[in-house]
Short mmCIF file of N, CA and C in Angstrom, two decimals:
data_model
loop_
_atom_site.label_atom_id
_atom_site.label_comp_id
_atom_site.label_asym_id
_atom_site.label_seq_id
_atom_site.Cartn_x
_atom_site.Cartn_y
_atom_site.Cartn_z
N UNK A 1 -10.37 -106.49 60.31
CA UNK A 1 -11.24 -107.29 61.15
C UNK A 1 -11.38 -106.60 62.49
N UNK A 2 -12.59 -106.60 63.01
CA UNK A 2 -12.79 -105.92 64.29
C UNK A 2 -13.51 -106.81 65.30
N UNK A 3 -13.41 -106.41 66.55
CA UNK A 3 -13.97 -107.16 67.67
C UNK A 3 -15.49 -107.30 67.55
N UNK A 4 -16.17 -106.26 67.06
CA UNK A 4 -17.63 -106.29 66.96
C UNK A 4 -18.09 -107.42 66.02
N UNK A 5 -17.41 -107.59 64.89
CA UNK A 5 -17.77 -108.67 63.97
C UNK A 5 -17.58 -110.02 64.65
N UNK A 6 -16.45 -110.20 65.32
CA UNK A 6 -16.17 -111.48 65.98
C UNK A 6 -17.23 -111.76 67.04
N UNK A 7 -17.57 -110.78 67.84
CA UNK A 7 -18.59 -110.99 68.88
C UNK A 7 -19.95 -111.34 68.26
N UNK A 8 -20.24 -110.80 67.08
CA UNK A 8 -21.52 -111.08 66.42
C UNK A 8 -21.64 -112.54 65.99
N UNK A 9 -20.53 -113.24 65.87
CA UNK A 9 -20.54 -114.64 65.46
C UNK A 9 -21.09 -115.57 66.54
N UNK A 10 -21.03 -115.11 67.78
CA UNK A 10 -21.57 -115.90 68.90
C UNK A 10 -22.42 -114.95 69.75
N UNK A 11 -23.65 -114.71 69.29
CA UNK A 11 -24.50 -113.72 69.97
C UNK A 11 -24.95 -114.18 71.36
N UNK A 12 -25.29 -113.22 72.17
CA UNK A 12 -25.71 -113.45 73.56
C UNK A 12 -26.85 -114.47 73.64
N UNK A 13 -27.80 -114.42 72.71
CA UNK A 13 -28.94 -115.34 72.73
C UNK A 13 -28.47 -116.79 72.63
N UNK A 14 -27.48 -117.05 71.76
CA UNK A 14 -26.97 -118.41 71.58
C UNK A 14 -26.20 -118.85 72.83
N UNK A 15 -25.46 -117.94 73.44
CA UNK A 15 -24.76 -118.27 74.68
C UNK A 15 -25.76 -118.61 75.77
N UNK A 16 -26.82 -117.81 75.90
CA UNK A 16 -27.87 -118.09 76.89
C UNK A 16 -28.51 -119.45 76.64
N UNK A 17 -28.75 -119.78 75.37
CA UNK A 17 -29.33 -121.08 75.02
C UNK A 17 -28.38 -122.22 75.41
N UNK A 18 -27.08 -122.01 75.17
CA UNK A 18 -26.08 -123.01 75.57
C UNK A 18 -26.09 -123.21 77.08
N UNK A 19 -26.08 -122.10 77.84
CA UNK A 19 -26.09 -122.21 79.30
C UNK A 19 -27.33 -122.96 79.78
N UNK A 20 -28.46 -122.67 79.20
CA UNK A 20 -29.71 -123.33 79.58
C UNK A 20 -29.61 -124.83 79.34
N UNK A 21 -29.06 -125.22 78.19
CA UNK A 21 -28.95 -126.64 77.85
C UNK A 21 -27.86 -127.34 78.65
N UNK A 22 -26.72 -126.71 78.80
CA UNK A 22 -25.57 -127.36 79.42
C UNK A 22 -25.64 -127.37 80.94
N UNK A 23 -26.18 -126.30 81.52
CA UNK A 23 -26.24 -126.19 82.98
C UNK A 23 -27.64 -126.42 83.53
N UNK A 24 -28.57 -126.86 82.68
CA UNK A 24 -29.93 -127.21 83.08
C UNK A 24 -30.60 -126.11 83.89
N UNK A 25 -30.42 -124.87 83.46
CA UNK A 25 -31.08 -123.75 84.11
C UNK A 25 -30.32 -123.16 85.28
N UNK A 26 -29.28 -123.82 85.74
CA UNK A 26 -28.45 -123.28 86.82
C UNK A 26 -27.54 -122.19 86.25
N UNK A 27 -27.24 -121.20 87.07
CA UNK A 27 -26.34 -120.14 86.62
C UNK A 27 -24.90 -120.62 86.70
N UNK A 28 -24.15 -120.57 85.59
CA UNK A 28 -22.75 -121.00 85.63
C UNK A 28 -21.89 -119.97 86.38
N UNK A 29 -20.66 -120.34 86.65
CA UNK A 29 -19.75 -119.47 87.38
C UNK A 29 -19.15 -118.38 86.50
N UNK A 30 -19.48 -118.39 85.22
CA UNK A 30 -18.83 -117.46 84.29
C UNK A 30 -19.79 -116.92 83.25
N UNK A 31 -19.42 -115.76 82.71
CA UNK A 31 -20.02 -115.23 81.50
C UNK A 31 -19.15 -115.74 80.36
N UNK A 32 -19.70 -115.85 79.17
CA UNK A 32 -18.95 -116.33 78.01
C UNK A 32 -19.09 -115.34 76.88
N UNK A 33 -17.97 -115.07 76.20
CA UNK A 33 -18.02 -114.24 74.99
C UNK A 33 -16.92 -114.67 74.05
N UNK A 34 -17.10 -114.38 72.78
CA UNK A 34 -16.10 -114.66 71.76
C UNK A 34 -15.37 -113.37 71.46
N UNK A 35 -14.05 -113.44 71.39
CA UNK A 35 -13.24 -112.25 71.10
C UNK A 35 -12.14 -112.55 70.12
N UNK A 36 -11.46 -111.51 69.69
CA UNK A 36 -10.38 -111.60 68.71
C UNK A 36 -9.04 -111.43 69.41
N UNK A 37 -8.13 -112.37 69.18
CA UNK A 37 -6.76 -112.25 69.70
C UNK A 37 -5.80 -111.84 68.59
N UNK A 38 -5.87 -112.53 67.45
CA UNK A 38 -4.91 -112.27 66.37
C UNK A 38 -5.58 -112.50 65.02
N UNK A 39 -5.40 -111.55 64.12
CA UNK A 39 -5.93 -111.66 62.76
C UNK A 39 -4.77 -111.50 61.80
N UNK A 40 -4.24 -112.60 61.31
CA UNK A 40 -3.08 -112.55 60.41
C UNK A 40 -3.21 -113.60 59.30
N UNK A 41 -4.22 -113.43 58.43
CA UNK A 41 -4.39 -114.43 57.36
C UNK A 41 -3.15 -114.56 56.48
N UNK A 42 -2.46 -113.46 56.26
CA UNK A 42 -1.25 -113.50 55.43
C UNK A 42 -0.15 -114.34 56.07
N UNK A 43 -0.20 -114.51 57.38
CA UNK A 43 0.77 -115.33 58.10
C UNK A 43 0.25 -116.74 58.34
N UNK A 44 -0.97 -117.03 57.88
CA UNK A 44 -1.53 -118.37 58.01
C UNK A 44 -2.18 -118.67 59.35
N UNK A 45 -2.58 -117.61 60.09
CA UNK A 45 -3.12 -117.88 61.42
C UNK A 45 -4.13 -116.82 61.83
N UNK A 46 -5.23 -117.29 62.38
CA UNK A 46 -6.24 -116.44 63.00
C UNK A 46 -6.52 -117.07 64.36
N UNK A 47 -6.53 -116.25 65.42
CA UNK A 47 -6.80 -116.79 66.75
C UNK A 47 -7.94 -115.99 67.37
N UNK A 48 -9.02 -116.69 67.66
CA UNK A 48 -10.14 -116.12 68.42
C UNK A 48 -10.01 -116.63 69.85
N UNK A 49 -10.80 -116.07 70.75
CA UNK A 49 -10.78 -116.52 72.14
C UNK A 49 -12.21 -116.70 72.64
N UNK A 50 -12.46 -117.80 73.30
CA UNK A 50 -13.67 -117.95 74.10
C UNK A 50 -13.28 -117.45 75.48
N UNK A 51 -13.84 -116.33 75.89
CA UNK A 51 -13.47 -115.70 77.15
C UNK A 51 -14.47 -116.07 78.23
N UNK A 52 -13.94 -116.62 79.31
CA UNK A 52 -14.74 -116.98 80.47
C UNK A 52 -14.46 -115.94 81.54
N UNK A 53 -15.47 -115.14 81.85
CA UNK A 53 -15.33 -114.06 82.83
C UNK A 53 -16.12 -114.44 84.07
N UNK A 54 -15.46 -114.43 85.22
CA UNK A 54 -16.11 -114.84 86.47
C UNK A 54 -17.32 -113.95 86.76
N UNK A 55 -18.41 -114.58 87.14
CA UNK A 55 -19.58 -113.82 87.59
C UNK A 55 -19.29 -113.30 88.99
N UNK A 56 -19.90 -112.18 89.37
CA UNK A 56 -19.67 -111.64 90.72
C UNK A 56 -19.90 -112.70 91.79
N UNK A 57 -18.94 -112.81 92.68
CA UNK A 57 -19.04 -113.76 93.78
C UNK A 57 -18.73 -115.20 93.42
N UNK A 58 -18.34 -115.45 92.17
CA UNK A 58 -18.04 -116.81 91.72
C UNK A 58 -16.54 -116.94 91.47
N UNK A 59 -16.07 -118.18 91.38
CA UNK A 59 -14.64 -118.45 91.16
C UNK A 59 -14.48 -119.29 89.91
N UNK A 60 -13.49 -118.92 89.11
CA UNK A 60 -13.15 -119.73 87.94
C UNK A 60 -12.03 -120.70 88.31
N UNK A 61 -12.38 -121.74 89.00
CA UNK A 61 -11.39 -122.75 89.38
C UNK A 61 -10.92 -123.49 88.14
N UNK A 62 -9.63 -123.80 88.08
CA UNK A 62 -9.09 -124.51 86.92
C UNK A 62 -9.81 -125.82 86.66
N UNK A 63 -10.17 -126.53 87.74
CA UNK A 63 -10.87 -127.80 87.53
C UNK A 63 -12.26 -127.59 86.95
N UNK A 64 -12.79 -126.38 87.10
CA UNK A 64 -14.11 -126.08 86.54
C UNK A 64 -14.05 -125.97 85.02
N UNK A 65 -12.99 -125.36 84.50
CA UNK A 65 -13.01 -125.08 83.06
C UNK A 65 -11.94 -125.80 82.25
N UNK A 66 -11.13 -126.67 82.86
CA UNK A 66 -10.10 -127.36 82.08
C UNK A 66 -10.69 -128.32 81.06
N UNK A 67 -11.87 -128.86 81.31
CA UNK A 67 -12.50 -129.77 80.36
C UNK A 67 -13.41 -129.08 79.36
N UNK A 68 -13.57 -127.77 79.49
CA UNK A 68 -14.50 -127.06 78.61
C UNK A 68 -14.10 -127.03 77.14
N UNK A 69 -12.81 -126.98 76.77
CA UNK A 69 -12.51 -126.97 75.34
C UNK A 69 -13.16 -128.12 74.58
N UNK A 70 -13.11 -129.32 75.13
CA UNK A 70 -13.71 -130.47 74.45
C UNK A 70 -15.23 -130.33 74.35
N UNK A 71 -15.85 -129.80 75.39
CA UNK A 71 -17.30 -129.59 75.38
C UNK A 71 -17.67 -128.51 74.37
N UNK A 72 -16.98 -127.38 74.44
CA UNK A 72 -17.28 -126.26 73.54
C UNK A 72 -17.09 -126.66 72.08
N UNK A 73 -16.04 -127.43 71.80
CA UNK A 73 -15.74 -127.80 70.41
C UNK A 73 -16.87 -128.58 69.76
N UNK A 74 -17.53 -129.42 70.54
CA UNK A 74 -18.55 -130.31 69.97
C UNK A 74 -19.98 -129.86 70.19
N UNK A 75 -20.18 -128.83 71.01
CA UNK A 75 -21.57 -128.49 71.36
C UNK A 75 -22.29 -127.85 70.17
N UNK A 76 -23.44 -128.43 69.77
CA UNK A 76 -24.14 -127.93 68.58
C UNK A 76 -24.71 -126.51 68.73
N UNK A 77 -25.03 -126.09 69.93
CA UNK A 77 -25.57 -124.74 70.09
C UNK A 77 -24.49 -123.71 69.86
N UNK A 78 -23.29 -123.93 70.40
CA UNK A 78 -22.20 -122.98 70.15
C UNK A 78 -21.76 -123.01 68.69
N UNK A 79 -21.79 -124.18 68.08
CA UNK A 79 -21.51 -124.36 66.65
C UNK A 79 -20.21 -123.66 66.23
N UNK A 80 -19.11 -124.03 66.86
CA UNK A 80 -17.82 -123.42 66.52
C UNK A 80 -17.40 -123.72 65.09
N UNK A 81 -17.76 -124.88 64.58
CA UNK A 81 -17.45 -125.19 63.19
C UNK A 81 -18.14 -124.19 62.25
N UNK A 82 -19.37 -123.81 62.57
CA UNK A 82 -20.07 -122.79 61.78
C UNK A 82 -19.38 -121.44 61.87
N UNK A 83 -18.87 -121.11 63.05
CA UNK A 83 -18.14 -119.85 63.23
C UNK A 83 -16.89 -119.86 62.36
N UNK A 84 -16.18 -120.98 62.34
CA UNK A 84 -14.98 -121.09 61.50
C UNK A 84 -15.36 -120.94 60.03
N UNK A 85 -16.49 -121.50 59.63
CA UNK A 85 -16.94 -121.34 58.24
C UNK A 85 -17.24 -119.88 57.91
N UNK A 86 -17.81 -119.14 58.87
CA UNK A 86 -18.07 -117.72 58.65
C UNK A 86 -16.77 -116.94 58.54
N UNK A 87 -15.78 -117.30 59.33
CA UNK A 87 -14.46 -116.67 59.23
C UNK A 87 -13.86 -116.96 57.85
N UNK A 88 -14.00 -118.20 57.38
CA UNK A 88 -13.48 -118.57 56.06
C UNK A 88 -14.09 -117.71 54.97
N UNK A 89 -15.37 -117.42 55.09
CA UNK A 89 -16.01 -116.54 54.11
C UNK A 89 -15.48 -115.12 54.22
N UNK A 90 -15.20 -114.69 55.44
CA UNK A 90 -14.74 -113.32 55.67
C UNK A 90 -13.33 -113.10 55.12
N UNK A 91 -12.45 -114.11 55.20
CA UNK A 91 -11.08 -113.92 54.72
C UNK A 91 -11.00 -113.94 53.20
N UNK A 92 -12.07 -114.36 52.56
CA UNK A 92 -12.14 -114.26 51.11
C UNK A 92 -11.63 -115.49 50.38
N UNK A 93 -11.85 -115.48 49.07
CA UNK A 93 -11.53 -116.67 48.26
C UNK A 93 -10.04 -116.92 48.08
N UNK A 94 -9.19 -115.95 48.39
CA UNK A 94 -7.76 -116.17 48.21
C UNK A 94 -7.14 -117.04 49.31
N UNK A 95 -7.91 -117.28 50.40
CA UNK A 95 -7.44 -118.12 51.49
C UNK A 95 -8.41 -119.26 51.73
N UNK A 96 -7.90 -120.34 52.30
CA UNK A 96 -8.76 -121.46 52.69
C UNK A 96 -8.38 -121.91 54.10
N UNK A 97 -9.36 -122.34 54.86
CA UNK A 97 -9.11 -122.87 56.20
C UNK A 97 -8.54 -124.28 56.04
N UNK A 98 -7.40 -124.50 56.68
CA UNK A 98 -6.75 -125.81 56.64
C UNK A 98 -7.14 -126.66 57.84
N UNK A 99 -7.27 -126.02 59.00
CA UNK A 99 -7.66 -126.73 60.22
C UNK A 99 -8.04 -125.72 61.28
N UNK A 100 -8.68 -126.22 62.33
CA UNK A 100 -8.98 -125.39 63.49
C UNK A 100 -9.07 -126.28 64.71
N UNK A 101 -8.81 -125.67 65.87
CA UNK A 101 -8.88 -126.44 67.10
C UNK A 101 -8.97 -125.47 68.28
N UNK A 102 -9.55 -125.95 69.36
CA UNK A 102 -9.50 -125.25 70.64
C UNK A 102 -8.30 -125.81 71.39
N UNK A 103 -7.51 -124.92 71.98
CA UNK A 103 -6.35 -125.38 72.73
C UNK A 103 -6.62 -125.20 74.22
N UNK A 104 -5.66 -125.58 75.05
CA UNK A 104 -5.83 -125.61 76.49
C UNK A 104 -6.22 -124.26 77.06
N UNK A 105 -7.06 -124.27 78.07
CA UNK A 105 -7.52 -123.06 78.75
C UNK A 105 -6.33 -122.31 79.37
N UNK A 106 -6.29 -120.99 79.15
CA UNK A 106 -5.24 -120.14 79.71
C UNK A 106 -5.84 -119.27 80.82
N UNK A 107 -5.17 -119.22 81.96
CA UNK A 107 -5.62 -118.35 83.04
C UNK A 107 -4.92 -117.00 82.88
N UNK A 108 -5.68 -115.98 82.51
CA UNK A 108 -5.15 -114.63 82.35
C UNK A 108 -5.00 -113.99 83.74
N UNK A 109 -6.05 -114.09 84.52
CA UNK A 109 -6.01 -113.67 85.93
C UNK A 109 -7.11 -114.44 86.65
N UNK A 110 -7.33 -114.10 87.91
CA UNK A 110 -8.29 -114.83 88.73
C UNK A 110 -9.70 -114.82 88.12
N UNK A 111 -10.07 -113.72 87.47
CA UNK A 111 -11.43 -113.55 86.96
C UNK A 111 -11.57 -113.74 85.46
N UNK A 112 -10.48 -114.06 84.77
CA UNK A 112 -10.55 -114.23 83.32
C UNK A 112 -9.70 -115.40 82.87
N UNK A 113 -10.36 -116.36 82.24
CA UNK A 113 -9.69 -117.48 81.57
C UNK A 113 -10.11 -117.42 80.11
N UNK A 114 -9.23 -117.84 79.20
CA UNK A 114 -9.57 -117.85 77.78
C UNK A 114 -9.22 -119.21 77.19
N UNK A 115 -10.01 -119.58 76.21
CA UNK A 115 -9.76 -120.81 75.46
C UNK A 115 -9.52 -120.37 74.01
N UNK A 116 -8.25 -120.39 73.56
CA UNK A 116 -7.97 -119.97 72.19
C UNK A 116 -8.57 -120.92 71.15
N UNK A 117 -9.14 -120.32 70.13
CA UNK A 117 -9.65 -121.03 68.96
C UNK A 117 -8.70 -120.69 67.83
N UNK A 118 -7.82 -121.62 67.49
CA UNK A 118 -6.76 -121.38 66.52
C UNK A 118 -7.21 -121.89 65.16
N UNK A 119 -7.21 -120.99 64.19
CA UNK A 119 -7.59 -121.33 62.82
C UNK A 119 -6.35 -121.20 61.95
N UNK A 120 -5.96 -122.31 61.33
CA UNK A 120 -4.82 -122.28 60.40
C UNK A 120 -5.38 -122.23 58.99
N UNK A 121 -4.82 -121.32 58.20
CA UNK A 121 -5.29 -121.20 56.84
C UNK A 121 -4.11 -120.92 55.93
N UNK A 122 -4.35 -121.03 54.64
CA UNK A 122 -3.30 -120.79 53.65
C UNK A 122 -3.91 -120.30 52.37
N UNK A 123 -3.06 -119.97 51.45
CA UNK A 123 -3.50 -119.49 50.14
C UNK A 123 -4.32 -120.57 49.45
N UNK A 124 -5.42 -120.17 48.84
CA UNK A 124 -6.27 -121.11 48.10
C UNK A 124 -5.52 -121.55 46.85
N UNK A 125 -5.78 -122.77 46.47
CA UNK A 125 -5.10 -123.32 45.28
C UNK A 125 -5.91 -123.10 44.04
#
């Protein structure tokens, strides 16, 4: 599994469409991209990241993005459930997705926060 495939699951056009709908045309304080943290289907876990990168001159305040996991999880334009379904197809028929969730926002540094997308899977029956 590679970073390019993961990024292709949430293309720039869809992110721009989300920003337009969610921020009503205003520029948000961050850029958004999907990335890969851990690919371990044999261990029952895949972790992607929604990466929030501060735009020049903007601040990623914790109060700004602490509520975003709930918004991102349900937003139809981002369609995280569809992304999880594409991952399920990629891991093949020997595995099945058992559950997925967005967990609490992690501050990596002042300009980068990530929201892990944890996918639990197991051997197909």
